Coordinates of C-alpha atoms in Angstrom, one line a residue:
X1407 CA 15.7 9.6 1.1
X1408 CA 13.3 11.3 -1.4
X1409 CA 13.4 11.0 -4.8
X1410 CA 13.8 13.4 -7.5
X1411 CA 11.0 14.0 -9.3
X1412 CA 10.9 13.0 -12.6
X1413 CA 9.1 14.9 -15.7
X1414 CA 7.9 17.1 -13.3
X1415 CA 6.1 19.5 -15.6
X1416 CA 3.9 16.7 -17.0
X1417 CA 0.4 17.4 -16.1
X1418 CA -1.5 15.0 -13.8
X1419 CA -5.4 14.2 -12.8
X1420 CA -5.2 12.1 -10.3
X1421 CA -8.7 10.1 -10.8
X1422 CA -8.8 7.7 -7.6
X1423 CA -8.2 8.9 -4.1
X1424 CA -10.0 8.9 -0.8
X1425 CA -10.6 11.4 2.1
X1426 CA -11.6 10.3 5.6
X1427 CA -11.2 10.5 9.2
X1428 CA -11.1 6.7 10.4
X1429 CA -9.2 6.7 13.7
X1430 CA -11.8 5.0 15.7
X1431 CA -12.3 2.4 13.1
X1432 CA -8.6 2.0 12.5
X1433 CA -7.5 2.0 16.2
X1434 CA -10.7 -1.1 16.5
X1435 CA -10.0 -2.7 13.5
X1436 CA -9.2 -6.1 13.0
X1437 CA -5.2 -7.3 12.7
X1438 CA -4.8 -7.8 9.0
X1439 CA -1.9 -6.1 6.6
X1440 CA -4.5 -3.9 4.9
X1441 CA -5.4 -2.2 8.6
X1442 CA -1.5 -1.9 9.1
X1443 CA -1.1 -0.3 5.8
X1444 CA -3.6 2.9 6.4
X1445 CA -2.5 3.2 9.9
X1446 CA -0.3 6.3 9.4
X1447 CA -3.1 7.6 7.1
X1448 CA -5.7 7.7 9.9
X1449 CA -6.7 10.9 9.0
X1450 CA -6.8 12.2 5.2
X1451 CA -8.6 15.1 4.6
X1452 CA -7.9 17.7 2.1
X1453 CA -4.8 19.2 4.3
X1454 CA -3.2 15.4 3.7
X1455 CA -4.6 15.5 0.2
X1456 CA -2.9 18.6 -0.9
X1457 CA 0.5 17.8 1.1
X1458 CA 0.6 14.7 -1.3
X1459 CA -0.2 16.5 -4.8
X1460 CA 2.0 18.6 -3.9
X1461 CA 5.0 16.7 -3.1
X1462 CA 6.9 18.0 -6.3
X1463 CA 4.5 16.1 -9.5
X1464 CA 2.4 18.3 -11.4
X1465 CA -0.9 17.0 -10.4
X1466 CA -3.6 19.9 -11.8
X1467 CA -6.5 17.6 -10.6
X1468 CA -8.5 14.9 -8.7
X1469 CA -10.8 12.7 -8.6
X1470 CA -12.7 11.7 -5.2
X1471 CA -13.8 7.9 -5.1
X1472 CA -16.1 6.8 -2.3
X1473 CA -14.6 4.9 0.8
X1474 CA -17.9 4.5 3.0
X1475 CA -16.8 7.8 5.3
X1476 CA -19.2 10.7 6.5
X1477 CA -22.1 9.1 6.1
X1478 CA -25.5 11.0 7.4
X1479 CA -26.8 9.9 10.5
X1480 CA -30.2 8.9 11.0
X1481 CA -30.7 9.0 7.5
X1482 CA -32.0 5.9 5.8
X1483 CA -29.5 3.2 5.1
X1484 CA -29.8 3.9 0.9
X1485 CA -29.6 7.5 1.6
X1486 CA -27.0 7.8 4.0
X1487 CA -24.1 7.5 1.4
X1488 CA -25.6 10.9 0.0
X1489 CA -23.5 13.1 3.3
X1490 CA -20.2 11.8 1.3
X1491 CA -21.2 13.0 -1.5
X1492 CA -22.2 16.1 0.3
X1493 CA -19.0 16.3 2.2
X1494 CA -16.4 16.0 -0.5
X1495 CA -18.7 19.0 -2.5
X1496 CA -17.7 21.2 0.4
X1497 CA -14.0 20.2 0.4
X1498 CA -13.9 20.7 -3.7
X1499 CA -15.7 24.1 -3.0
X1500 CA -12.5 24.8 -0.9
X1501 CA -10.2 24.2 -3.3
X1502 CA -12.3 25.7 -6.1
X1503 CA -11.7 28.8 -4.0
X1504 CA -8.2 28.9 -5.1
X1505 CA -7.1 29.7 -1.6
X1506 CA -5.2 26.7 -1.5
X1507 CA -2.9 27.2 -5.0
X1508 CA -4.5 25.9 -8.4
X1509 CA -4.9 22.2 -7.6
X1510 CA -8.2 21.9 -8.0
X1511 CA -9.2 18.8 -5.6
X1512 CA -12.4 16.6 -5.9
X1513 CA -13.2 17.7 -9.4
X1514 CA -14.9 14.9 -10.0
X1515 CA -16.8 12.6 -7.3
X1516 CA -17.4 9.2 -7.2
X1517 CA -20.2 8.2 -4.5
X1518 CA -21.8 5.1 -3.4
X1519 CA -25.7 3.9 -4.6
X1520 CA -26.8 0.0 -3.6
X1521 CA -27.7 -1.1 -6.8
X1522 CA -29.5 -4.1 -4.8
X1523 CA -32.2 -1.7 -4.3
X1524 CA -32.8 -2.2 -8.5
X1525 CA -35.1 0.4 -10.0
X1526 CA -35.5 1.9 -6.1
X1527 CA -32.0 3.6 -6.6
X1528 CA -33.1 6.3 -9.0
X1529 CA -34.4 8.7 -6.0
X1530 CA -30.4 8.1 -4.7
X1531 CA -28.6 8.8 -7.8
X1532 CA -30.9 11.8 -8.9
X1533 CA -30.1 13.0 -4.6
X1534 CA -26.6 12.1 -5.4
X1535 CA -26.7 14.3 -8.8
X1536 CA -28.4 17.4 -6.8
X1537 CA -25.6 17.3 -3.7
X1538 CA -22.6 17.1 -5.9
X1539 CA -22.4 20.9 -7.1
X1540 CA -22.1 19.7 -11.1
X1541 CA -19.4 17.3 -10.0
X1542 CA -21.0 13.7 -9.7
X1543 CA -19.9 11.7 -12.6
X1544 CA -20.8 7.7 -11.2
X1545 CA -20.8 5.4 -8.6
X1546 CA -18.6 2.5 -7.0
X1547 CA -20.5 -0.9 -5.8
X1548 CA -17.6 -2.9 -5.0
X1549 CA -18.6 -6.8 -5.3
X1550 CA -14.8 -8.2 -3.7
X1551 CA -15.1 -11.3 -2.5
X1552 CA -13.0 -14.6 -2.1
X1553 CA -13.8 -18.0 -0.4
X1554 CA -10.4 -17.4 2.0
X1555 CA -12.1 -15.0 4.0
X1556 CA -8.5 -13.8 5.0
X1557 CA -7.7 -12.3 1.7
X1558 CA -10.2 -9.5 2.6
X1559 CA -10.5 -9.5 6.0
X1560 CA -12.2 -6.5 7.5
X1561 CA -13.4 -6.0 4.1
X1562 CA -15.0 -9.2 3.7
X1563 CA -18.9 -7.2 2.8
X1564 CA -20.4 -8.8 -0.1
X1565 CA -21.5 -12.5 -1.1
X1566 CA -20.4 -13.6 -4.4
X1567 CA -21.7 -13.0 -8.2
X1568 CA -22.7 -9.2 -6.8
X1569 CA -22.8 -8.3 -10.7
X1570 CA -24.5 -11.5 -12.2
X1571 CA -27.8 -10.2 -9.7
X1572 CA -30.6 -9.6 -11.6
X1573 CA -31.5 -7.0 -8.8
X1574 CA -28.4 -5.3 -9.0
X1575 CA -28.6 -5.2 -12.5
X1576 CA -31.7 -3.5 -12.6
X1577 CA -30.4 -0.5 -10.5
X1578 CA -27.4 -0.6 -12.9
X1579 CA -29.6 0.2 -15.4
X1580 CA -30.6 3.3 -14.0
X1581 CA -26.7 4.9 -14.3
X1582 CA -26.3 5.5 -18.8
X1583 CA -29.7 7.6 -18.7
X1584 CA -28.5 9.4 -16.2
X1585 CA -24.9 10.0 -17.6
X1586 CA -23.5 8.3 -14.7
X1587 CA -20.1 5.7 -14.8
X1588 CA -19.7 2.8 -13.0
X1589 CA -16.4 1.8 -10.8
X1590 CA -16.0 -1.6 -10.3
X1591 CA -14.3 -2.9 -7.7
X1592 CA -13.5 -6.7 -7.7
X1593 CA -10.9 -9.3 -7.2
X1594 CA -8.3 -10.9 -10.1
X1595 CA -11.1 -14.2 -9.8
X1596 CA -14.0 -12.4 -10.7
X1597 CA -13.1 -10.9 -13.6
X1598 CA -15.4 -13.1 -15.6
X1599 CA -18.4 -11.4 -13.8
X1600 CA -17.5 -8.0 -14.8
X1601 CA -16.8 -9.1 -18.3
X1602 CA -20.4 -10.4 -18.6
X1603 CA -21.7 -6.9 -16.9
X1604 CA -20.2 -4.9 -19.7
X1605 CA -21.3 -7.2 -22.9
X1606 CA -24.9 -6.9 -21.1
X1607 CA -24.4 -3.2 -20.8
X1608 CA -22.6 -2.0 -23.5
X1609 CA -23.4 1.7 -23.0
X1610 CA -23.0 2.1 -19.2
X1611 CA -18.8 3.1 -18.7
X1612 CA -17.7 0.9 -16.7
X1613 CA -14.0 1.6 -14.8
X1614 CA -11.8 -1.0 -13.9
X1615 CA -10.0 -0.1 -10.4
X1616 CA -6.6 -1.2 -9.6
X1617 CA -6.0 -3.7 -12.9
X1618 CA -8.6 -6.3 -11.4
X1619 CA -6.4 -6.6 -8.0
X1620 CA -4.1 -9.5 -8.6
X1621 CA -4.0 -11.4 -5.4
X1622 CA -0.7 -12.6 -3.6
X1623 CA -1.7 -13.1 0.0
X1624 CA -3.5 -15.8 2.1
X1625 CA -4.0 -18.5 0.2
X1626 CA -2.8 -16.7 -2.9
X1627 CA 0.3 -16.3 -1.6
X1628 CA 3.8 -16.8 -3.7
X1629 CA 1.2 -17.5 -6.8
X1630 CA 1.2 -14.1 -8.6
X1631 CA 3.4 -15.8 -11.1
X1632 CA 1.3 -18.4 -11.9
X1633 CA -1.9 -16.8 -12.0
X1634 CA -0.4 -13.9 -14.2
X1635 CA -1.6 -15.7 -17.7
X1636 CA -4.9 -16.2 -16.3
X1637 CA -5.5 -12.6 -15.5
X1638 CA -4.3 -11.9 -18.5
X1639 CA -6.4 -13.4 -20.5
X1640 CA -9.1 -12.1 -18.6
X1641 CA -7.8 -8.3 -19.0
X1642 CA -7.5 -9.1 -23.0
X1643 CA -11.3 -10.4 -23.3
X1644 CA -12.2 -7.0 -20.8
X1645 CA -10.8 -4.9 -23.3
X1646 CA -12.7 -6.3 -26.4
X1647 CA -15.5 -4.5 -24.7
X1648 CA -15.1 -0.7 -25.6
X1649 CA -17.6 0.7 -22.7
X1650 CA -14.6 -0.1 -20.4
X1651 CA -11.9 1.6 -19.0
X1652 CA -9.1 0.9 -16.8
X1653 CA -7.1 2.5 -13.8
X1654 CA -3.3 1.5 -13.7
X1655 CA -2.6 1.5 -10.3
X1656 CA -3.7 0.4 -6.5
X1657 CA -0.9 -2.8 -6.4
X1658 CA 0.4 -1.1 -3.4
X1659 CA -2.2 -2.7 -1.8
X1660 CA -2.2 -5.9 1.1
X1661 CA -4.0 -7.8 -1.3
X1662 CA -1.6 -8.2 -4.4
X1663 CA 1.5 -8.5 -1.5
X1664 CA 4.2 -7.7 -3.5
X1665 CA 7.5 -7.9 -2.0
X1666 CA 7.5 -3.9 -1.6
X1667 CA 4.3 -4.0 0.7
X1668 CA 5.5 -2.3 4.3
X1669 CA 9.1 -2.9 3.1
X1670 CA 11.5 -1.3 5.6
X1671 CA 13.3 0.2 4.2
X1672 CA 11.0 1.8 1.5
X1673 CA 11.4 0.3 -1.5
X1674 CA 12.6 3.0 -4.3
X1675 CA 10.3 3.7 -7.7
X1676 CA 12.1 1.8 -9.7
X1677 CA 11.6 -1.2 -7.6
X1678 CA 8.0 -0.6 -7.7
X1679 CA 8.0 -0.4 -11.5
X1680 CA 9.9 -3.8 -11.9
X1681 CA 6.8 -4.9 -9.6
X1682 CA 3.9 -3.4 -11.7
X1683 CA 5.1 -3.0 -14.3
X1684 CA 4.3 -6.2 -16.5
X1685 CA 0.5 -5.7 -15.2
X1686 CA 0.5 -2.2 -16.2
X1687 CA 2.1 -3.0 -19.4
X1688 CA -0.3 -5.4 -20.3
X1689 CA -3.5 -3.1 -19.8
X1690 CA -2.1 -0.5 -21.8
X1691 CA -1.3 -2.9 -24.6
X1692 CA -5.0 -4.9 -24.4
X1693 CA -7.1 -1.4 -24.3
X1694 CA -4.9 1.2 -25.6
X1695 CA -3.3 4.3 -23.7
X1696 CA -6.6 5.9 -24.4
X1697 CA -8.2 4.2 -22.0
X1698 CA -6.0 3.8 -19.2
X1699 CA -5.4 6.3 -16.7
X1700 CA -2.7 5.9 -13.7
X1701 CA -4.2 6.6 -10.1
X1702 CA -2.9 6.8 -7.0
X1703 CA -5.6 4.7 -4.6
X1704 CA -4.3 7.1 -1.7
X1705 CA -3.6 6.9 1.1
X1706 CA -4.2 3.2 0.9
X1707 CA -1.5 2.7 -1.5
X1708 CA 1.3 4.8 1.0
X1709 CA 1.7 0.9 2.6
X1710 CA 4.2 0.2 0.0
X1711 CA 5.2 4.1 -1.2
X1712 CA 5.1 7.9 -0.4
X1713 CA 2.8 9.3 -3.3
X1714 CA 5.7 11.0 -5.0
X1715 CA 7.6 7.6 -5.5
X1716 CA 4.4 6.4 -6.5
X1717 CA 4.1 8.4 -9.7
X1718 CA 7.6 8.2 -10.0
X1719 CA 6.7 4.8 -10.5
X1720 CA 4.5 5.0 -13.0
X1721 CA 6.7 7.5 -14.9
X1722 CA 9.1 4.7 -15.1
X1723 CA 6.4 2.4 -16.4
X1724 CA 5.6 4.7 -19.2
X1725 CA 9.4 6.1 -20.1
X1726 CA 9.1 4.4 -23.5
X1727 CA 5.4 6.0 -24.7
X1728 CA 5.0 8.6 -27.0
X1729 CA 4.2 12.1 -25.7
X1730 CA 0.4 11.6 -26.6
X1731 CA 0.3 8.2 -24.6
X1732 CA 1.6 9.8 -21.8
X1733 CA -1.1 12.8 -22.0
X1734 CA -3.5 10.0 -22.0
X1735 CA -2.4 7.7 -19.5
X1736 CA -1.5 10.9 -17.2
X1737 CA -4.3 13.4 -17.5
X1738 CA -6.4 12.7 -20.6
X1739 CA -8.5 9.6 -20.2
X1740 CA -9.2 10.4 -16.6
X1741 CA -10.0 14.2 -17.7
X1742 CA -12.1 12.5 -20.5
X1743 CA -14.0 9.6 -18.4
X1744 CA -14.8 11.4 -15.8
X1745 CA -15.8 14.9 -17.9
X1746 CA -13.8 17.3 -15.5
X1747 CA -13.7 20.7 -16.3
X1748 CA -10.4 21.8 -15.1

């Protein structure tokens, strides 16, 4: 049954969604949990989008992340990635145009650059700047990878040490002169990597997705417990760095496999906080609410949860912070980080 909605007035910017249309690709996919999990979510667009956000939370806001969808044919492979861009413009157009109520979806836009390209990205990200309508805030390279090919499967697409490249590094130069972020992608294992990309770029912001994905499947599985003080420790020498940011969320995911994952029946939000919550608990007390923003990684997260449990969830999480933490953690950080105008 739903749940009621708790603090439903609070405001929300939801900084970490996606919107495609993947039915080939889902209905050829490999067999692997993640594959199950966006099944039902086949096709998200912005009708999905704005069924979700408005599923009884106050969510004012979005932010798009890039997911590989809509890319321009017979474009050149480094400039294909521009048609998302391009696309999710159009659809925050749309809801700009109020028609829709006063969400106002895509306010922000994430895209995808291959910083492998080095200083041959700039032509990308300044194309990336010009399609995004005033929007484009960053890019996402994601550099997931594990030895036990079956933690990823189908998304098994980079070698290791992605951010150690002195290639890539070059084109992530390019992003702080251009005012452009940096989401980061990457498994609970590599953290190190990512620790050594922000000390070496100390003015680039650089976002954390889903707390560093703790991994509980495959091999990893049944060892979330005892890998917990490792990632901790990792999380606590992250946050020394204060280019860095962090989004709470995305452990609904195949990867971390916690017990609610394609639970039947669903499991309820305070289950799901019991889950998270010591991961959650521990980034907010390593880098401050002030740089921690809950997200909602749809629709890949609705293979543990329906989006309003989901931020019931995190309501839970945070029923102990002060007003102002929860404006942070909520709205404020992502509002700030990604410079929405809303």
């Amino acid at each position: 049954m739903p749940e009621a909605i708790l603090e439903p007035e609070l405001p929300i910017v939801d900084p970490h969604h996606h919107l495609w249309d993947r039915r080939a690709y889902i209905a050829q996919g490999p067999e692997h949990p993640f594959m199950t999990a966006i099944q039902p979510a086949a096709r998200y667009l912005l009708d999905e989008l704005m069924a979700d956000t408005g599923s009884g939370h106050n969510v004012v806001a979005t932010v798009f992340v890039e997911c590989g969808a809509f890319y321009k044919a017979g474009a050149s492979p480094a400039m294909a990635p521009v048609g998302e861009t391009e696309f999710v413009n159009g659809v925050a157009a749309m809801s700009a145009s109020g028609l829709y109520g006063d969400m106002r979806a895509c306010a922000g836009i994430v895209g995808r650059a291959d910083l492998l390209l080095g200083d041959g990205v700039a032509p990308v990200l300044e194309t990336h700047i010009k399609s995004g309508g005033g929007r484009f805030r960053g890019i996402r390279n994601s550099a997931s990878f594990d030895a036990d090919k079956d933690v990823l499967g189908p998304l098994n697409r980079v070698e290791a040490g992605l951010y150690r490249d002195t290639t890539f590094r070059e084109g992530f130069r390019r992003l702080a002169p251009l005012g452009l972020s940096f989401d980061a992608w990457l498994l609970e294992p590599q953290l190190p990597d990512l620790i050594d990309l922000a000390r070496a770029f100390p003015d680039t912001t650089i976002i954390l997705d889903h707390v560093g994905t703790p991994l509980g499947r495959a091999s990893y599985t049944g060892r979330l417990p005892e890998r917990f003080s490792g990632w901790k420790a990792n999380i606590q020498e992250l946050a020394k760095s204060p280019n860095v940011v962090v989004k709470l969320g995305g452990l609904a995911m195949a990867f971390c496999n916690f017990p609610s994952f394609l639970a039947e029946p669903r499991a309820p939000s305070t289950q799901l906080a019991k889950e998270w919550g010591p991961y959650i608990e521990t980034c907010i007390e390593a880098f401050g609410a002030e740089r921690c923003m809950f997200e909602s990684n749809f629709p890949v997260d609705m293979g543990s949860c329906s989006y309003a449990t989901l931020w019931n969830a995190f309501k839970h999480v945070a029923g102990g912070a002060s007003a102002a933490e929860k404006t942070a953690l909520f709205s404020g950080t992502a509002t700030k980080v990604y410079r929405l105008e809303i």
